[in-house]
Short mmCIF file of C-alpha atoms in Angstrom, two decimals:
data_model
loop_
_atom_site.label_atom_id
_atom_site.label_comp_id
_atom_site.label_asym_id
_atom_site.label_seq_id
_atom_site.Cartn_x
_atom_site.Cartn_y
_atom_site.Cartn_z
CA UNK L 1 97.28 70.67 -140.88
CA UNK L 2 101.01 70.31 -140.18
CA UNK L 3 103.63 73.37 -140.13
CA UNK L 4 107.24 72.02 -140.51
CA UNK L 5 105.79 68.21 -139.42
CA UNK L 6 103.90 70.18 -136.42
CA UNK L 7 100.55 69.17 -135.55
CA UNK L 8 98.26 73.14 -135.85
CA UNK L 9 94.89 72.22 -133.95
CA UNK L 10 91.59 72.96 -135.03
CA UNK L 11 91.07 75.28 -132.97
CA UNK L 12 90.85 78.69 -131.08
CA UNK L 13 91.92 81.21 -128.83
CA UNK L 14 89.75 83.35 -126.84
CA UNK L 15 90.65 86.82 -126.56
CA UNK L 16 89.01 89.98 -125.19
CA UNK L 17 88.47 93.43 -125.65
CA UNK L 18 90.67 95.70 -123.08
CA UNK L 19 92.00 99.41 -122.74
CA UNK L 20 95.12 99.93 -124.40
CA UNK L 21 97.98 102.57 -124.38
CA UNK L 22 101.05 103.07 -126.05
CA UNK L 23 103.81 105.61 -124.15
CA UNK L 24 107.46 106.07 -125.76
CA UNK L 25 109.91 106.49 -122.90
CA UNK L 26 112.65 108.23 -123.82
CA UNK L 27 116.59 108.67 -121.83
CA UNK L 28 120.00 110.24 -122.94
CA UNK L 29 120.44 106.75 -123.76
CA UNK L 30 118.74 103.17 -124.54
CA UNK L 31 120.30 102.05 -121.32
CA UNK L 32 118.34 104.02 -118.78
CA UNK L 33 115.35 104.47 -121.66
CA UNK L 34 115.12 99.94 -121.23
CA UNK L 35 115.28 100.42 -117.31
CA UNK L 36 112.40 102.99 -117.33
CA UNK L 37 110.62 101.35 -119.71
CA UNK L 38 111.31 98.04 -117.51
CA UNK L 39 110.35 99.79 -114.41
CA UNK L 40 107.19 101.26 -115.37
CA UNK L 41 105.81 97.31 -116.93
CA UNK L 42 107.02 96.20 -114.17
CA UNK L 43 104.25 93.27 -112.17
CA UNK L 44 101.95 93.57 -115.26
CA UNK L 45 101.71 89.67 -116.28
CA UNK L 46 98.15 89.17 -116.08
CA UNK L 47 95.36 91.72 -114.58
CA UNK L 48 93.78 88.44 -113.19
CA UNK L 49 95.98 90.10 -109.81
CA UNK L 50 97.57 92.76 -111.42
CA UNK L 51 96.82 96.39 -111.56
CA UNK L 52 97.26 96.24 -115.24
CA UNK L 53 99.05 94.27 -118.47
CA UNK L 54 102.30 95.29 -119.17
CA UNK L 55 105.02 94.75 -121.70
CA UNK L 56 107.94 97.06 -124.01
CA UNK L 57 106.52 96.82 -127.34
CA UNK L 58 109.70 97.92 -129.13
CA UNK L 59 112.78 100.28 -129.09
CA UNK L 60 113.38 103.30 -131.44
CA UNK L 61 116.05 104.56 -132.22
CA UNK L 62 116.44 108.64 -131.93
CA UNK L 63 116.14 109.89 -135.44
CA UNK L 64 112.51 108.55 -134.96
CA UNK L 65 111.81 109.64 -131.42
CA UNK L 66 110.31 113.97 -130.55
CA UNK L 67 113.92 114.74 -128.43
CA UNK L 68 115.44 113.05 -130.90
CA UNK L 69 116.55 110.54 -128.53
CA UNK L 70 116.30 106.75 -127.93
CA UNK L 71 113.17 105.02 -126.71
CA UNK L 72 110.98 102.32 -125.92
CA UNK L 73 107.08 102.24 -126.62
CA UNK L 74 105.75 100.44 -123.54
CA UNK L 75 101.80 99.18 -123.72
CA UNK L 76 99.67 99.22 -120.19
CA UNK L 77 96.62 98.08 -120.52
CA UNK L 78 93.13 97.42 -118.83
CA UNK L 79 89.85 96.15 -118.88
CA UNK L 80 88.33 99.82 -117.41
CA UNK L 81 89.14 102.63 -118.74
CA UNK L 82 89.50 104.93 -114.86
CA UNK L 83 91.92 102.06 -113.66
CA UNK L 84 93.15 102.53 -116.96
CA UNK L 85 94.24 106.09 -116.68
CA UNK L 86 95.36 105.42 -112.94
CA UNK L 87 97.84 102.44 -113.72
CA UNK L 88 98.91 105.30 -116.73
CA UNK L 89 99.10 107.84 -113.72
CA UNK L 90 100.55 106.00 -110.65
CA UNK L 91 103.41 103.73 -113.29
CA UNK L 92 104.69 107.12 -115.15
CA UNK L 93 104.54 109.05 -111.35
CA UNK L 94 106.66 106.40 -109.49
CA UNK L 95 108.76 104.46 -112.19
CA UNK L 96 110.04 107.29 -114.90
CA UNK L 97 109.24 110.15 -113.50
CA UNK L 98 112.19 109.47 -111.17
CA UNK L 99 114.26 107.80 -113.22
CA UNK L 100 117.58 109.76 -114.77
CA UNK L 101 116.57 112.03 -117.76
CA UNK L 102 113.97 110.40 -119.28
CA UNK L 103 110.58 111.91 -121.03
CA UNK L 104 106.67 110.39 -121.90
CA UNK L 105 105.55 111.37 -124.90
CA UNK L 106 101.96 109.68 -126.92
CA UNK L 107 102.97 106.56 -129.00
CA UNK L 108 98.95 105.65 -129.48
CA UNK L 109 98.70 108.66 -132.20
CA UNK L 110 96.00 108.63 -134.84
CA UNK L 111 95.32 105.11 -133.82
CA UNK L 112 93.65 106.56 -130.45
CA UNK L 113 89.62 107.07 -129.61
CA UNK L 114 89.90 109.03 -126.63
CA UNK L 115 92.98 111.06 -124.86
CA UNK L 116 93.50 110.76 -121.34
CA UNK L 117 94.96 114.16 -119.36
CA UNK L 118 98.46 112.36 -118.41
CA UNK L 119 100.63 114.49 -118.68
CA UNK L 120 98.62 117.95 -117.48
CA UNK L 121 97.42 115.78 -113.60
CA UNK L 122 100.99 114.77 -113.54
CA UNK L 123 102.45 118.64 -114.10
CA UNK L 124 101.28 118.97 -110.29
CA UNK L 125 104.24 117.30 -109.57
CA UNK L 126 106.12 120.73 -110.27
CA UNK L 127 104.40 122.49 -107.28
CA UNK L 128 103.72 125.76 -109.27
CA UNK L 129 107.61 125.69 -111.08
CA UNK L 130 106.18 123.53 -114.18
CA UNK L 131 105.82 125.11 -117.13
CA UNK L 132 103.23 124.68 -120.79
CA UNK L 133 105.81 123.96 -124.12
CA UNK L 134 105.38 123.19 -127.50
CA UNK L 135 107.74 120.12 -128.97
CA UNK L 136 106.88 120.20 -132.34
CA UNK L 137 103.61 119.72 -132.95
CA UNK L 138 103.21 118.00 -129.20
CA UNK L 139 101.83 120.30 -126.23
CA UNK L 140 104.03 119.33 -123.06
CA UNK L 141 104.69 120.19 -119.64
CA UNK L 142 108.28 121.01 -118.37
CA UNK L 143 108.38 119.80 -115.04
CA UNK L 144 111.37 120.87 -112.63
CA UNK L 145 113.41 117.95 -111.12
CA UNK L 146 117.47 117.83 -109.57
CA UNK L 147 118.21 115.60 -112.83
CA UNK L 148 117.16 118.90 -114.92
CA UNK L 149 113.77 118.28 -116.22
CA UNK L 150 111.38 116.02 -116.68
CA UNK L 151 109.16 116.31 -120.08
CA UNK L 152 106.03 114.62 -120.54
CA UNK L 153 103.14 115.14 -122.94
CA UNK L 154 100.03 116.50 -122.38
CA UNK L 155 97.08 113.58 -123.47
CA UNK L 156 97.49 110.69 -124.13
CA UNK L 157 95.83 107.76 -126.38
CA UNK L 158 93.86 104.94 -125.73
CA UNK L 159 91.94 102.92 -127.11
CA UNK L 160 89.81 99.42 -126.94
CA UNK L 161 92.52 97.21 -127.94
CA UNK L 162 92.71 92.94 -127.79
CA UNK L 163 94.45 91.10 -124.73
CA UNK L 164 94.36 87.07 -124.50
CA UNK L 165 95.82 86.11 -128.29
CA UNK L 166 97.03 83.36 -127.18
CA UNK L 167 99.47 79.66 -128.27
CA UNK L 168 100.39 76.74 -126.71
CA UNK L 169 103.63 75.11 -128.02
CA UNK L 170 103.88 70.97 -127.39
CA UNK L 171 107.25 69.55 -126.77
CA UNK L 172 108.83 66.43 -126.74
CA UNK L 173 110.68 67.99 -123.89
CA UNK L 174 110.78 71.11 -121.14
CA UNK L 175 113.97 72.32 -122.89
CA UNK L 176 112.50 72.01 -126.71
CA UNK L 177 109.52 73.67 -125.66
CA UNK L 178 111.13 76.77 -123.66
CA UNK L 179 113.91 76.93 -126.80
CA UNK L 180 110.83 77.32 -128.99
CA UNK L 181 108.96 79.93 -126.74
CA UNK L 182 112.27 81.94 -127.04
CA UNK L 183 112.28 81.69 -130.83
CA UNK L 184 108.04 82.60 -131.28
CA UNK L 185 108.82 85.56 -128.15
CA UNK L 186 111.43 86.60 -130.32
CA UNK L 187 109.71 86.68 -133.98
CA UNK L 188 107.04 88.19 -132.10
CA UNK L 189 108.99 91.20 -130.88
CA UNK L 190 109.09 92.03 -135.08
CA UNK L 191 105.29 93.26 -134.91
CA UNK L 192 104.15 96.81 -134.20
CA UNK L 193 101.59 97.67 -131.90
CA UNK L 194 102.01 94.42 -129.73
CA UNK L 195 103.48 93.03 -126.21
CA UNK L 196 104.02 89.47 -124.74
CA UNK L 197 103.37 90.65 -120.77
CA UNK L 198 104.29 87.39 -118.90
CA UNK L 199 108.25 87.36 -117.98
CA UNK L 200 110.20 87.07 -121.30
CA UNK L 201 107.03 87.02 -122.91
CA UNK L 202 106.93 82.88 -121.63
CA UNK L 203 103.84 82.04 -119.35
CA UNK L 204 104.96 78.98 -117.83
CA UNK L 205 102.00 78.24 -115.54
CA UNK L 206 99.00 78.95 -117.35
CA UNK L 207 95.98 78.73 -115.30
CA UNK L 208 91.67 78.26 -115.40
CA UNK L 209 89.61 80.95 -113.67
CA UNK L 210 86.78 81.42 -111.91
CA UNK L 211 83.80 78.65 -111.92
CA UNK L 212 86.45 76.65 -113.75
CA UNK L 213 88.07 75.75 -110.19
CA UNK L 214 86.75 72.61 -108.83
CA UNK L 215 88.09 72.26 -105.50
CA UNK L 216 89.37 75.83 -104.51
CA UNK L 217 85.66 77.34 -104.67
CA UNK L 218 87.98 80.84 -102.72
CA UNK L 219 90.59 81.24 -106.03
CA UNK L 220 90.71 83.28 -108.58
CA UNK L 221 92.77 81.37 -110.86
CA UNK L 222 94.43 77.71 -109.80
CA UNK L 223 96.70 75.54 -112.41
CA UNK L 224 95.58 74.64 -115.81
CA UNK L 225 95.87 70.55 -114.95
CA UNK L 226 95.01 69.67 -118.17
CA UNK L 227 98.13 70.93 -119.72
CA UNK L 228 100.13 69.54 -117.11
CA UNK L 229 102.94 67.06 -118.40
CA UNK L 230 103.65 65.71 -114.86
CA UNK L 231 99.65 65.14 -114.34
CA UNK L 232 99.12 63.80 -117.71
CA UNK L 233 99.24 59.69 -116.09
CA UNK L 234 97.16 61.57 -113.17
CA UNK L 235 94.65 62.98 -113.83
CA UNK L 236 91.92 61.23 -116.20
CA UNK L 237 91.17 64.53 -118.53
CA UNK L 238 94.84 65.10 -119.55
CA UNK L 239 95.21 66.80 -122.95
CA UNK L 240 98.98 66.68 -123.01
CA UNK L 241 99.91 63.37 -126.07
CA UNK L 242 102.08 60.30 -124.49
CA UNK L 243 105.15 61.56 -126.86
CA UNK L 244 104.78 65.49 -125.47
CA UNK L 245 106.84 65.89 -122.14
CA UNK L 246 106.66 70.18 -121.74
CA UNK L 247 104.31 72.86 -122.41
CA UNK L 248 104.41 76.59 -122.73
CA UNK L 249 102.05 79.57 -123.62
CA UNK L 250 102.62 82.86 -125.15
CA UNK L 251 100.19 85.04 -124.71
CA UNK L 252 99.68 88.11 -126.96
CA UNK L 253 97.93 91.84 -125.92
CA UNK L 254 97.58 94.49 -128.47
CA UNK L 255 96.29 97.82 -130.60
CA UNK L 256 93.89 96.07 -132.79
CA UNK L 257 92.60 91.91 -133.47
CA UNK L 258 95.33 92.38 -136.97
CA UNK L 259 98.08 92.75 -135.22
CA UNK L 260 97.52 89.90 -132.50
CA UNK L 261 96.88 87.66 -135.07
CA UNK L 262 99.90 88.54 -137.06
CA UNK L 263 102.01 88.16 -133.61
CA UNK L 264 100.57 84.65 -132.87
CA UNK L 265 100.81 83.46 -136.94
CA UNK L 266 104.27 84.83 -136.90
CA UNK L 267 104.84 83.65 -133.11
CA UNK L 268 103.56 79.93 -134.43
CA UNK L 269 105.78 79.39 -137.46
CA UNK L 270 108.72 80.40 -135.40
CA UNK L 271 108.11 77.42 -132.64
CA UNK L 272 107.16 75.07 -135.24
CA UNK L 273 110.80 75.57 -136.48
CA UNK L 274 112.01 73.93 -133.37
CA UNK L 275 113.06 70.40 -133.78
CA UNK L 276 110.91 67.86 -131.61
CA UNK L 277 108.00 70.15 -130.98
CA UNK L 278 105.07 68.19 -132.09
CA UNK L 279 101.51 70.67 -131.96
CA UNK L 280 100.23 73.49 -131.44
CA UNK L 281 96.84 74.61 -129.33
CA UNK L 282 95.25 77.20 -128.53
CA UNK L 283 93.32 77.84 -124.88
CA UNK L 284 89.82 78.78 -125.11
CA UNK L 285 87.10 79.05 -122.57
CA UNK L 286 84.43 77.74 -125.74
CA UNK L 287 83.08 81.81 -126.44
CA UNK L 288 82.67 82.32 -122.51
CA UNK L 289 85.74 84.12 -122.31
CA UNK L 290 86.22 87.34 -124.84
CA UNK L 291 83.77 88.38 -127.83
CA UNK L 292 87.43 87.32 -130.09
CA UNK L 293 87.12 83.67 -131.59
CA UNK L 294 91.44 83.70 -133.18
CA UNK L 295 91.38 80.22 -135.04
CA UNK L 296 94.63 78.63 -135.43
CA UNK L 297 94.26 77.11 -138.57
CA UNK L 298 92.81 80.70 -140.76
CA UNK L 299 95.68 82.56 -139.62
CA UNK L 300 97.72 80.67 -142.89
CA UNK L 301 95.34 80.57 -145.32
#
């Protein structure tokens, strides 16, 4: 298959289940809400070594937030439910409660399969001065702080989502691949309920994991040598075509498989519009990593 003259390899992206939370962070201004959301999603690229995978999903205008203020929805993901709760408590407690004028609300809504008492546990920061209240149909706690009150919803919904949706952009030059990757990430921002957790949404150093590391067995992950353009004339098993000199990967996490598929579809379409992109492929471990096999060509049928 070709799209806009770009070859789409007949392969699949291998994704795996992960627990996901969606949190709406609001503040007095869009800038302050963005700062808090950015802090709360820091060090959240990959659970290979990060304590969670996390990212900003989208901006929410004041007309659509519980308190009539601008906000951002973030997603925090972890394979273990107990660890996800820990991450919610730590990230909201240390990065949002401490930020000027912020409030935190559940954004999972009706998609939730379970609920965690995150706000109930954070209320103890109030040292007995906190108050239980209602904001519309939401149960919240008002915690007194130097900057006024920190408002946090009592419970946050979580569900089993999908992590590791991915595709690789292969181009004639590194900068071409980078421009295409940025175009892909910009397109993916239009899709609800997904994040691209790596820096700027772009993976520069894709890795191979676990037992697939042939040299340094003590490493959790090492460079994906097959996909390194500088090694295409060095290693025998290189997967880099002769006319490719730049490769970037886009990784997507989301609330459900359909959202991840849609993000992959629009991202790939955007990448193929950039002149010099030669091929789109995807990463998998032959079905050994996760139960989801998202076939690239089926995204466009």
